[in-house]
Amino acid sequence: ASEDIAQLTEALAKTHVGELSYKGQGLKLDNAESVKQMVQDIEQFQGLQSLKLEGNTFGVEAAQSIAKALEAKSELQQCHWSDTFTGRLRSEIPPALKSLGGALMTSGARLTELDLSDNAFGPDGVKAIETLLKSSACYTLRELRLNNCGMGIGGGTVLASALTECHKQSSAAGSPLRLKVFIAGRNRLENDGATALAKAFKLLGSLEEVHMPQNGINHAGVTALAAAMQHNPNLQVLNLNDNTFTKRGSIAMAEAIRHLQCLQVINFGDCLVRSEGAIAIAWALKEGLPHLRELNLSFGEITETAALIVAKAVQDKADLEKLDFNGNCLGEDGCEALREAMEGMNLGDMLGSLSDDEGEPDDDEDYEDEDEEEDNEDTEEENGVNGTDYVNEENEEPHHSSELIAFLNSPSSEKLISFGAKRVQLIEQEVDVSDACKVSDVFLKISSVYEDEPEVKRAVFESTDALLRKAFSNSHSRSYSFISSLIVNLGLLKSEDKKMKVSVLPGHLLALEHAAGQEFFPLDQAGVLEAFVSRHGKVLESCSSARDALKTTLAKRTTA
C-alpha cells in the first residue's frame, strides 16, 4: 500500500512539473506594467512546458509583453488560453493573438495543446492564428480547442485551410500532423464551415475526439462529416449535439459509425434523428461499435418502437454505461415499455431519465424541417418517377427493359404472367436495387397485382422473392433502408419525406409474409418489421387476415 501511495504522489508531482498557472484569478491586464510580475515569472521559469492564462483578460500591450517573454521558451507545449479576452473590443483580440502566435513560432516551441475556447474573436481571430496553425510550432499539435469562439462559416473555412496546410507541410517534413482532439462547439459553422472542416478531417485521419455541438449544421454538413469520420478509425468520442440531422443526415452518420470500431461515446442528442434515423443507428450498433459506453439520442422526436429497436441493439455492449432517450416522443406507455425492455436485458441502470418525454406524437402532425423547401423539391422529383427510373440504364436486352417498364407503369396480373419463366431473370438483371425507396416501390407494384389464383400467386411470389433476394444480398445499409422505406409506405411509421403512403392491399402483406419466411430474409430486418406490425397493426386493419399471417410468420422467424 505504501508503494502505491508513493507512486501516486510521484505521479501527481509530475503533473505540475513545468507548469505555470494563473488560472481563474480574474485579473484585468491592460498594459506592460500590469503584467510585469507575470513576465518576470515566465522569464525565470526554467523548462516551461505548460502556461495557463485562462480566466484573466489581456489587452494588446499586455499580450505583447507576455509574447516577448515567450520567445525564449522553446520547451513550451501546452497553451491553456481560454477566456482570456473578456470585455475586450473585438478589434483588440487579433493583434494580441498575432503577437502571442508569433512568439511561439520564434521560440521554436512544438505545441501539443492549444486552447483558445470562450474567446469571442470571430473570423478575424481565426485569421490571426492562421499563420501559427500552419507553422512548425503546430506540427506536433494533438489537441485543438476552439469552443465558443464565434468563428462562423468564414472562420471555419480558414481553420480548415490552415489544418490542411499544416498537414501538408508537416508531412513534407517527415512527421505528419496527428491531431487527436478537435473541439469547436457553439461556433455557427453551419454547412459550409462543417464541410470545409470535414475535408481536413478526412486528410488527417488521426482524430480520437470530435466535439462540434450547436453549430447550425443540417443534413448536408452532417453527411460531409460522416464521410470524413470513416477515415478516422481511432475515433472514440463523437459529439454533434444540437445540430439538425433529419433522416438523410442520420442515415449517413449511421453508415459512418458502423465502421468505427473504437467509438465509445456518441452524442446525437437534440439532433432531430427521428425514428427512421434511430433505426439506421440501431443497425449500425448491431454490426459494430463493440466498445460503446454512452449513446445519447435525447430530444430527437423518436417514437416508442424505434427506441425499443435501439435498446435491443445495445444489449450485447459489455461496456455500456448510459443510454439517453429523454425528451423523445415515447408516451407514457412507451416509456414504461422501454424501461421494462432495458430491465429485461439487465440494463435498467443504464437507461437515463425519461422525465422530459414529449408524449406520443399526433398522427396528423407533420414534421417541419429547416430544409423543408429542399425536401419538397426532392419529393416532387420522387412523385414524378415512372417505370424507367426503376431499371438499370445499361443493359444488354433493351426490349426486356421496355417490357418491365410497361408493367411498372401500369401493373397488372396479365402482364406479370406474360413474362413467363423469364420473369425472375428479368427482375434480377434489370431492377436497380441501389435505391431502397425504389426497391420498396417496385415490391409494392408487383405485389399489388396479387390474386388468390395459383398462377398469379406463384408469379407474384417468384417476382417479389427475386427482388428482395437481390436487394438483401447487396450492402447491409441498403437492406435496412429498404425495410425502413417499406414500413413508411405501409403507414407503420411516419416519415419526414412528404411521400404519400400507399393504400395497403392484402397482396402487399402476403408477398411480404412469403418472403419473410425465406432464408434470404435477414433475421434482424424481420425483427424490426415484427416490432412495427405488432405495435402499429391497427393501420392494417383493412387487411386483417393478411396482417395476422404476416405477424405469425415474423414471430416464428424472430423466436426460432
C-alpha positions as CSV (number, residue, x, y, z in Angstrom):
1,A,0.0,0.0,0.0
2,S,2.8,2.4,0.9
3,E,4.4,1.7,-2.5
4,D,1.1,2.6,-4.2
5,I,0.9,5.9,-2.3
6,A,4.4,6.7,-3.2
7,Q,3.7,6.1,-6.9
8,L,0.6,8.2,-6.7
9,T,2.5,11.1,-5.0
10,E,5.2,10.9,-7.7
11,A,2.6,10.9,-10.5
12,L,0.8,14.0,-9.0
13,A,4.1,15.8,-8.6
14,K,5.0,15.1,-12.3
15,T,1.6,16.5,-13.3
16,H,2.7,20.0,-12.3
17,V,6.3,19.9,-13.4
18,G,6.9,22.6,-16.0
19,E,3.5,24.3,-15.4
20,L,3.0,27.9,-14.7
21,S,-0.6,28.8,-13.8
22,Y,-2.6,32.0,-13.4
23,K,-5.9,30.2,-14.0
24,G,-9.1,31.8,-12.8
25,Q,-7.5,34.8,-11.0
26,G,-9.8,37.3,-12.7
27,L,-7.0,39.7,-13.5
28,K,-7.6,42.7,-15.8
29,L,-4.3,43.2,-17.5
30,D,-4.2,46.1,-19.9
31,N,-0.5,47.2,-20.3
32,A,3.1,46.2,-19.8
33,E,3.2,47.4,-16.3
34,S,0.2,45.2,-15.3
35,V,2.0,42.0,-16.4
36,K,5.4,42.9,-15.2
37,Q,5.5,40.3,-12.5
38,M,3.9,37.7,-14.8
39,V,6.6,38.4,-17.4
40,Q,9.3,38.0,-14.8
41,D,7.8,34.7,-13.7
42,I,7.8,33.4,-17.2
43,E,11.4,34.5,-17.9
44,Q,12.7,32.9,-14.8
45,F,10.8,29.7,-15.2
46,Q,13.2,27.0,-16.4
47,G,11.7,24.3,-18.6
48,L,8.3,25.9,-19.0
49,Q,6.1,23.3,-20.7
50,S,2.5,24.5,-19.8
51,L,1.2,28.0,-19.4
52,K,-2.3,28.5,-18.0
53,L,-3.7,32.0,-18.5
54,E,-7.4,31.2,-18.6
55,G,-9.9,33.3,-16.6
56,N,-8.0,36.5,-17.0
57,T,-8.3,39.3,-19.6
58,F,-5.4,40.7,-21.6
59,G,-5.1,43.9,-23.6
60,V,-2.9,44.2,-26.7
61,E,0.0,45.7,-24.8
62,A,-0.1,43.1,-22.1
63,A,-0.2,40.3,-24.6
64,Q,2.7,41.8,-26.4
65,S,4.8,41.9,-23.2
66,I,4.0,38.2,-22.4
67,A,4.8,37.3,-26.0
68,K,8.2,38.8,-25.7
69,A,8.9,36.6,-22.7
70,L,7.7,33.5,-24.5
71,E,10.2,34.0,-27.4
72,A,12.8,32.2,-25.3
73,K,10.6,29.3,-24.2
74,S,11.3,26.6,-26.7
75,E,10.1,23.8,-24.4
76,L,6.5,25.2,-24.2
77,Q,4.0,22.5,-25.3
78,Q,0.6,23.4,-23.7
79,C,-1.1,26.8,-24.1
80,H,-4.3,26.9,-22.0
81,W,-5.5,30.4,-23.0
82,S,-9.3,30.1,-22.9
83,D,-11.4,33.0,-21.7
84,T,-8.5,35.5,-21.9
85,F,-10.2,38.4,-23.7
86,T,-13.4,39.0,-21.7
87,G,-14.5,42.6,-22.1
88,R,-12.1,43.4,-24.8
89,L,-13.0,45.1,-28.1
90,R,-13.2,42.7,-31.0
91,S,-10.5,44.7,-32.7
92,E,-8.1,44.2,-29.8
93,I,-8.1,40.4,-30.0
94,P,-6.5,39.7,-33.4
95,P,-3.3,41.8,-32.7
96,A,-3.0,40.2,-29.3
97,L,-3.3,36.7,-30.8
98,K,-0.8,37.5,-33.5
99,S,1.8,38.6,-31.1
100,L,1.4,35.5,-28.9
101,G,1.4,33.3,-32.0
102,G,4.5,35.0,-33.4
103,A,6.3,34.4,-30.2
104,L,5.6,30.7,-30.2
105,M,7.0,30.4,-33.8
106,T,10.1,32.5,-32.9
107,S,10.8,30.3,-29.8
108,G,10.9,27.1,-31.8
109,A,8.3,25.6,-29.5
110,R,6.5,22.4,-30.5
111,L,2.9,22.6,-29.2
112,T,0.8,19.6,-28.2
113,E,-2.2,21.5,-26.8
114,L,-3.7,24.8,-27.8
115,D,-6.9,26.0,-26.1
116,L,-8.4,29.3,-27.1
117,S,-12.0,28.5,-26.2
118,D,-14.5,31.1,-24.9
119,N,-12.8,33.9,-26.7
120,A,-15.3,35.7,-29.0
121,F,-12.7,36.6,-31.6
122,G,-14.8,35.6,-34.7
123,P,-13.4,35.0,-38.2
124,D,-10.7,37.7,-37.7
125,G,-9.4,35.8,-34.7
126,V,-9.0,32.7,-36.7
127,K,-7.1,34.6,-39.3
128,A,-4.9,35.9,-36.5
129,I,-3.8,32.4,-35.6
130,E,-3.8,31.1,-39.2
131,T,0.0,31.5,-39.6
132,L,0.7,29.8,-36.2
133,L,-1.5,26.9,-37.2
134,K,0.3,26.4,-40.4
135,S,3.8,26.7,-38.8
136,S,6.2,24.1,-37.5
137,A,5.0,25.1,-34.0
138,C,1.8,23.1,-34.6
139,Y,3.3,20.1,-36.5
140,T,3.1,18.2,-33.2
141,L,-0.4,19.5,-32.1
142,R,-2.5,16.8,-30.5
143,E,-5.4,18.9,-29.0
144,L,-7.1,22.0,-30.5
145,R,-9.8,23.6,-28.5
146,L,-11.8,26.4,-30.1
147,N,-15.1,26.1,-28.3
148,N,-17.5,29.1,-28.4
149,C,-15.3,31.5,-30.4
150,G,-17.9,32.8,-32.9
151,M,-15.9,31.6,-35.9
152,G,-18.8,31.4,-38.3
153,I,-18.5,29.9,-41.7
154,G,-15.6,32.2,-42.7
155,G,-13.6,31.2,-39.6
156,G,-14.3,27.6,-40.1
157,T,-13.2,27.7,-43.7
158,V,-9.9,29.5,-42.7
159,L,-9.3,27.0,-39.9
160,A,-9.9,24.0,-42.3
161,S,-7.4,25.5,-44.8
162,A,-4.8,26.1,-42.0
163,L,-5.1,22.5,-40.8
164,T,-4.8,21.2,-44.3
165,E,-1.7,23.2,-44.9
166,C,-0.2,22.2,-41.6
167,H,-0.7,18.5,-42.5
168,K,0.9,19.1,-45.9
169,Q,3.9,20.9,-44.6
170,S,4.4,18.6,-41.6
171,S,4.2,15.6,-43.9
172,A,6.8,17.1,-46.2
173,A,9.0,17.5,-43.1
174,G,8.6,13.8,-42.4
175,S,6.2,14.0,-39.4
176,P,2.6,14.4,-40.4
177,L,0.2,16.3,-38.1
178,R,-1.6,13.8,-36.0
179,L,-4.4,15.9,-34.3
180,K,-6.3,13.7,-31.8
181,V,-8.8,16.1,-30.2
182,F,-10.8,18.7,-32.0
183,I,-13.3,20.9,-30.1
184,A,-15.3,23.6,-31.8
185,G,-18.8,23.8,-30.4
186,R,-21.1,26.9,-30.5
187,N,-19.4,28.5,-33.5
188,R,-22.2,28.7,-36.1
189,L,-20.0,26.8,-38.6
190,E,-23.2,25.8,-40.5
191,N,-23.0,23.5,-43.5
192,D,-20.2,25.3,-45.4
193,G,-17.9,25.5,-42.4
194,A,-18.5,21.9,-41.4
195,T,-18.0,20.7,-45.0
196,A,-14.7,22.5,-45.2
197,L,-13.5,21.0,-41.9
198,A,-14.7,17.6,-43.0
199,K,-12.2,17.7,-45.9
200,A,-9.4,18.5,-43.4
201,F,-10.6,15.7,-41.1
202,K,-10.5,13.2,-43.9
203,L,-6.9,14.2,-44.7
204,L,-5.8,14.0,-41.0
205,G,-7.2,10.5,-40.3
206,S,-5.9,10.7,-36.7
207,L,-8.8,12.1,-34.7
208,E,-9.9,10.4,-31.5
209,E,-12.4,13.0,-30.2
210,V,-14.6,15.4,-32.2
211,H,-16.9,17.9,-30.4
212,M,-18.9,20.2,-32.6
213,P,-22.2,20.8,-30.8
214,Q,-24.5,23.8,-31.5
215,N,-23.2,24.8,-34.9
216,G,-26.3,25.1,-37.1
217,I,-25.3,22.1,-39.2
218,N,-28.0,20.3,-41.1
219,H,-28.0,17.1,-43.2
220,A,-25.6,18.3,-45.9
221,G,-22.9,19.2,-43.4
222,V,-23.6,16.2,-41.3
223,T,-23.2,13.9,-44.3
224,A,-19.9,15.5,-45.1
225,L,-18.7,15.0,-41.5
226,A,-20.0,11.4,-41.6
227,A,-17.9,10.6,-44.7
228,A,-14.8,12.2,-43.0
229,M,-15.2,10.2,-39.8
230,Q,-14.9,7.0,-41.7
231,H,-11.3,8.0,-42.4
232,N,-10.5,8.4,-38.7
233,P,-10.6,4.7,-37.5
234,N,-9.4,5.6,-34.0
235,L,-12.3,7.9,-33.2
236,Q,-13.5,7.3,-29.6
237,V,-15.8,10.3,-28.9
238,L,-18.2,12.0,-31.4
239,N,-20.3,14.8,-30.1
240,L,-22.6,16.6,-32.6
241,N,-25.3,17.6,-30.1
242,D,-27.9,20.2,-31.1
243,N,-27.4,20.1,-34.9
244,T,-30.0,19.0,-37.3
245,F,-29.5,15.5,-38.8
246,T,-33.0,14.7,-40.0
247,K,-33.4,11.4,-42.0
248,R,-30.6,11.9,-44.5
249,G,-28.0,13.0,-42.1
250,S,-28.9,10.3,-39.6
251,I,-28.6,7.5,-42.3
252,A,-25.3,8.9,-43.5
253,M,-24.0,9.1,-39.9
254,A,-25.2,5.5,-39.2
255,E,-23.3,4.2,-42.2
256,A,-20.2,6.0,-40.9
257,I,-20.2,4.9,-37.3
258,R,-20.8,1.3,-38.4
259,H,-17.1,1.3,-39.5
260,L,-15.7,3.0,-36.3
261,Q,-14.8,0.1,-34.1
262,C,-13.1,2.2,-31.4
263,L,-16.1,4.6,-30.9
264,Q,-17.1,4.7,-27.2
265,V,-19.2,7.9,-26.8
266,I,-21.9,9.1,-29.2
267,N,-23.8,12.3,-28.5
268,F,-26.5,12.9,-31.1
269,G,-28.9,14.5,-28.6
270,D,-31.2,17.3,-29.9
271,C,-30.3,16.4,-33.5
272,L,-33.7,15.5,-34.9
273,V,-32.5,12.0,-35.5
274,R,-36.2,10.8,-35.6
275,S,-37.4,7.3,-35.8
276,E,-36.0,6.4,-39.3
277,G,-32.6,7.7,-38.2
278,A,-32.8,5.8,-34.9
279,I,-33.5,2.6,-36.8
280,A,-30.5,3.2,-39.0
281,I,-28.3,3.8,-36.0
282,A,-29.6,0.6,-34.4
283,W,-28.4,-1.4,-37.4
284,A,-25.0,0.2,-37.1
285,L,-24.9,-0.8,-33.5
286,K,-25.7,-4.4,-34.4
287,E,-22.9,-4.5,-36.9
288,G,-20.1,-2.7,-34.9
289,L,-19.2,-0.4,-32.0
290,P,-18.1,-3.2,-29.6
291,H,-16.8,-0.7,-27.1
292,L,-19.8,1.6,-26.9
293,R,-20.1,3.2,-23.4
294,E,-22.6,6.1,-24.0
295,L,-25.3,6.7,-26.5
296,N,-27.3,10.0,-26.4
297,L,-30.3,10.1,-28.7
298,S,-32.3,12.5,-26.5
299,F,-34.8,15.1,-27.8
300,G,-34.8,13.6,-31.3
301,E,-38.6,13.1,-31.9
302,I,-38.1,9.3,-31.7
303,T,-41.1,7.1,-31.1
304,E,-41.6,4.1,-28.9
305,T,-40.9,1.3,-31.4
306,A,-37.8,2.8,-32.8
307,A,-36.5,3.4,-29.3
308,L,-37.1,-0.3,-28.4
309,I,-35.2,-1.4,-31.6
310,V,-32.2,0.7,-30.4
311,A,-32.5,-0.7,-26.9
312,K,-32.3,-4.2,-28.3
313,A,-29.3,-3.3,-30.4
314,V,-27.2,-2.3,-27.4
315,Q,-28.0,-5.4,-25.3
316,D,-24.6,-7.1,-26.1
317,K,-22.5,-4.0,-25.5
318,A,-20.5,-5.1,-22.4
319,D,-19.0,-1.6,-21.8
320,L,-22.4,0.2,-21.9
321,E,-22.8,2.8,-19.1
322,K,-25.6,5.1,-20.4
323,L,-28.4,5.2,-22.9
324,D,-30.2,8.5,-23.1
325,F,-33.7,8.7,-24.7
326,N,-35.0,11.6,-22.6
327,G,-37.2,14.2,-24.4
328,N,-38.4,12.0,-27.2
329,C,-42.0,11.0,-28.2
330,L,-42.4,7.7,-26.4
331,G,-45.6,8.4,-24.5
332,E,-46.3,7.1,-21.0
333,D,-46.7,3.5,-22.2
334,G,-43.7,3.8,-24.4
335,C,-41.5,5.0,-21.5
336,E,-42.7,2.1,-19.4
337,A,-42.1,-0.4,-22.3
338,L,-38.5,0.9,-22.7
339,R,-37.8,0.7,-19.0
340,E,-39.1,-2.9,-19.0
341,A,-37.1,-3.8,-22.1
342,M,-33.9,-2.5,-20.5
343,E,-34.6,-4.2,-17.2
344,G,-35.3,-7.4,-19.0
345,M,-31.8,-7.3,-20.5
346,N,-30.3,-6.4,-17.1
347,L,-29.5,-2.9,-18.4
348,G,-32.1,-1.0,-16.3
349,D,-29.4,1.1,-14.5
350,M,-28.0,2.2,-17.9
351,L,-31.2,4.0,-19.0
352,G,-31.2,7.7,-18.3
353,S,-34.2,9.7,-17.1
354,L,-37.3,9.9,-19.3
355,S,-38.8,12.8,-17.3
356,D,-38.9,15.2,-20.2
357,D,-40.7,12.9,-22.6
358,E,-42.8,14.8,-25.1
359,G,-45.6,12.2,-25.3
360,E,-46.8,10.3,-28.3
361,P,-46.9,12.4,-31.5
362,D,-50.2,13.4,-33.1
363,D,-50.8,11.2,-36.2
364,D,-51.9,14.3,-38.2
365,E,-48.9,16.3,-37.2
366,D,-46.3,16.8,-40.0
367,Y,-42.6,17.2,-39.5
368,E,-41.2,20.7,-40.0
369,D,-37.6,20.9,-41.3
370,E,-35.2,23.8,-41.6
371,D,-34.6,22.4,-45.1
372,E,-38.2,21.8,-45.9
373,E,-38.1,23.6,-49.2
374,E,-35.3,21.3,-50.4
375,D,-37.2,18.3,-49.1
376,N,-40.2,19.4,-51.1
377,E,-38.1,19.6,-54.3
378,D,-36.9,16.1,-53.7
379,T,-40.4,14.8,-53.2
380,E,-41.7,16.4,-56.4
381,E,-39.0,14.6,-58.2
382,E,-39.9,11.3,-56.5
383,N,-43.6,11.8,-57.3
384,G,-42.7,12.2,-60.9
385,V,-41.0,8.8,-61.1
386,N,-42.0,6.4,-63.8
387,G,-41.0,2.9,-64.8
388,T,-37.8,3.9,-66.4
389,D,-36.4,5.1,-63.1
390,Y,-36.5,1.6,-61.6
391,V,-34.4,-0.2,-64.2
392,N,-30.7,-0.2,-64.8
393,E,-29.7,2.3,-67.5
394,E,-27.2,-0.1,-69.0
395,N,-28.5,-3.4,-70.1
396,E,-27.9,-5.9,-72.9
397,E,-31.6,-6.5,-73.7
398,P,-33.4,-3.2,-74.2
399,H,-36.6,-4.9,-75.2
400,H,-36.7,-6.7,-71.9
401,S,-36.4,-3.4,-70.1
402,S,-39.2,-1.9,-72.1
403,E,-41.5,-4.8,-71.1
404,L,-40.7,-4.3,-67.4
405,I,-41.1,-0.6,-67.7
406,A,-44.5,-1.1,-69.2
407,F,-45.5,-3.3,-66.3
408,L,-44.2,-0.9,-63.6
409,N,-46.1,2.0,-65.3
410,S,-49.3,0.1,-65.3
411,P,-49.1,-3.1,-63.2
412,S,-51.5,-6.0,-64.0
413,S,-51.5,-9.7,-63.3
414,E,-51.8,-10.4,-67.1
415,K,-48.6,-8.5,-67.8
416,L,-46.7,-10.2,-65.0
417,I,-47.9,-13.7,-66.1
418,S,-46.9,-12.9,-69.7
419,F,-43.3,-12.7,-68.7
420,G,-43.4,-16.4,-68.1
421,A,-40.3,-18.2,-66.9
422,K,-38.1,-15.2,-67.7
423,R,-39.7,-13.0,-65.0
424,V,-37.2,-13.9,-62.3
425,Q,-34.2,-13.3,-64.6
426,L,-35.8,-10.1,-65.8
427,I,-36.1,-8.7,-62.3
428,E,-32.7,-9.9,-61.2
429,Q,-31.0,-8.3,-64.2
430,E,-33.0,-5.2,-64.8
431,V,-34.2,-3.8,-61.5
432,D,-31.9,-1.2,-59.9
433,V,-31.6,-2.1,-56.2
434,S,-29.1,0.7,-55.3
435,D,-32.1,2.9,-54.2
436,A,-34.0,1.4,-51.3
437,C,-37.0,3.6,-51.8
438,K,-37.3,2.4,-55.4
439,V,-37.0,-1.2,-54.3
440,S,-39.9,-0.7,-52.0
441,D,-41.9,0.9,-54.7
442,V,-41.2,-2.0,-57.1
443,F,-42.1,-4.5,-54.4
444,L,-45.4,-2.8,-53.8
445,K,-46.2,-2.5,-57.5
446,I,-45.6,-6.2,-58.1
447,S,-47.4,-7.4,-55.0
448,S,-50.4,-5.1,-55.8
449,V,-51.5,-7.5,-58.6
450,Y,-51.8,-10.5,-56.2
451,E,-54.8,-12.7,-56.7
452,D,-55.8,-15.8,-54.8
453,E,-55.3,-17.8,-58.0
454,P,-52.4,-20.3,-58.2
455,E,-50.8,-18.9,-61.4
456,V,-50.9,-15.3,-60.3
457,K,-49.9,-16.1,-56.7
458,R,-46.9,-18.0,-58.0
459,A,-45.9,-15.2,-60.4
460,V,-46.1,-12.6,-57.6
461,F,-44.2,-14.6,-55.0
462,E,-41.4,-15.6,-57.5
463,S,-41.0,-12.0,-58.6
464,T,-41.0,-10.4,-55.1
465,D,-38.7,-13.1,-53.8
466,A,-36.3,-12.5,-56.6
467,L,-36.4,-8.7,-56.0
468,L,-35.8,-9.0,-52.2
469,R,-33.2,-11.7,-52.6
470,K,-31.2,-9.3,-54.8
471,A,-31.8,-6.3,-52.5
472,F,-30.8,-8.2,-49.4
473,S,-27.7,-9.6,-51.0
474,N,-26.5,-6.0,-51.5
475,S,-25.0,-3.8,-48.8
476,H,-26.4,-4.1,-45.3
477,S,-27.2,-0.3,-45.2
478,R,-29.5,-0.8,-48.2
479,S,-31.2,-3.7,-46.6
480,Y,-32.2,-1.6,-43.5
481,S,-33.1,1.3,-45.8
482,F,-35.5,-1.0,-47.7
483,I,-37.3,-2.1,-44.5
484,S,-37.4,1.5,-43.3
485,S,-38.9,2.6,-46.6
486,L,-41.4,-0.2,-46.7
487,I,-42.8,0.4,-43.2
488,V,-43.2,4.1,-44.2
489,N,-45.1,3.1,-47.4
490,L,-47.3,0.8,-45.4
491,G,-48.2,3.5,-43.0
492,L,-46.5,1.9,-40.0
493,L,-44.1,4.8,-39.5
494,K,-44.4,8.5,-40.1
495,S,-41.6,9.9,-42.3
496,E,-40.3,13.4,-42.8
497,D,-40.5,12.7,-46.5
498,K,-43.7,14.2,-48.0
499,K,-44.3,11.0,-49.9
500,M,-47.8,9.6,-49.6
501,K,-48.2,6.2,-48.1
502,V,-49.9,3.6,-50.3
503,S,-53.4,2.1,-49.9
504,V,-52.4,-1.2,-48.4
505,L,-53.7,-4.3,-50.2
506,P,-53.7,-7.9,-48.9
507,G,-51.2,-8.8,-51.7
508,H,-48.6,-6.4,-50.2
509,L,-48.7,-8.2,-46.9
510,L,-49.0,-11.7,-48.3
511,A,-46.0,-11.2,-50.6
512,L,-44.1,-9.9,-47.6
513,E,-45.2,-12.8,-45.4
514,H,-44.0,-15.2,-48.1
515,A,-40.6,-13.5,-48.4
516,A,-40.2,-13.2,-44.6
517,G,-40.4,-17.0,-44.3
518,Q,-37.4,-17.5,-46.7
519,E,-33.8,-17.9,-45.6
520,F,-32.6,-14.9,-47.6
521,F,-34.8,-12.5,-45.4
522,P,-32.4,-11.3,-42.7
523,L,-33.4,-12.1,-39.1
524,D,-32.7,-8.6,-37.8
525,Q,-34.9,-7.0,-40.5
526,A,-37.6,-9.5,-39.7
527,G,-37.3,-8.4,-36.0
528,V,-37.8,-4.7,-36.9
529,L,-40.7,-5.5,-39.2
530,E,-42.3,-7.6,-36.5
531,A,-42.0,-4.8,-33.9
532,F,-43.8,-2.3,-36.1
533,V,-46.5,-4.7,-37.3
534,S,-47.2,-5.8,-33.7
535,R,-47.4,-2.2,-32.3
536,H,-49.0,-0.4,-35.2
537,G,-51.0,-3.2,-36.7
538,K,-54.3,-1.1,-36.4
539,V,-53.4,0.8,-39.6
540,L,-53.5,-2.6,-41.5
541,E,-57.0,-3.4,-40.1
542,S,-58.5,-3.4,-43.7
543,C,-56.2,-6.4,-44.4
544,S,-56.5,-8.1,-41.0
545,S,-56.2,-11.7,-42.3
546,A,-53.1,-11.0,-44.3
547,R,-51.7,-8.9,-41.4
548,D,-52.2,-11.7,-38.9
549,A,-50.5,-14.2,-41.3
550,L,-47.5,-11.8,-41.6
551,K,-47.4,-11.4,-37.8
552,T,-47.4,-15.1,-37.3
553,T,-44.5,-15.7,-39.8
554,L,-42.4,-12.9,-38.4
555,A,-42.9,-14.1,-34.8
556,K,-41.8,-17.6,-35.8
557,R,-38.7,-16.2,-37.5
558,T,-37.7,-14.0,-34.6
559,T,-38.2,-16.6,-31.9
560,A,-36.8,-19.5,-33.7
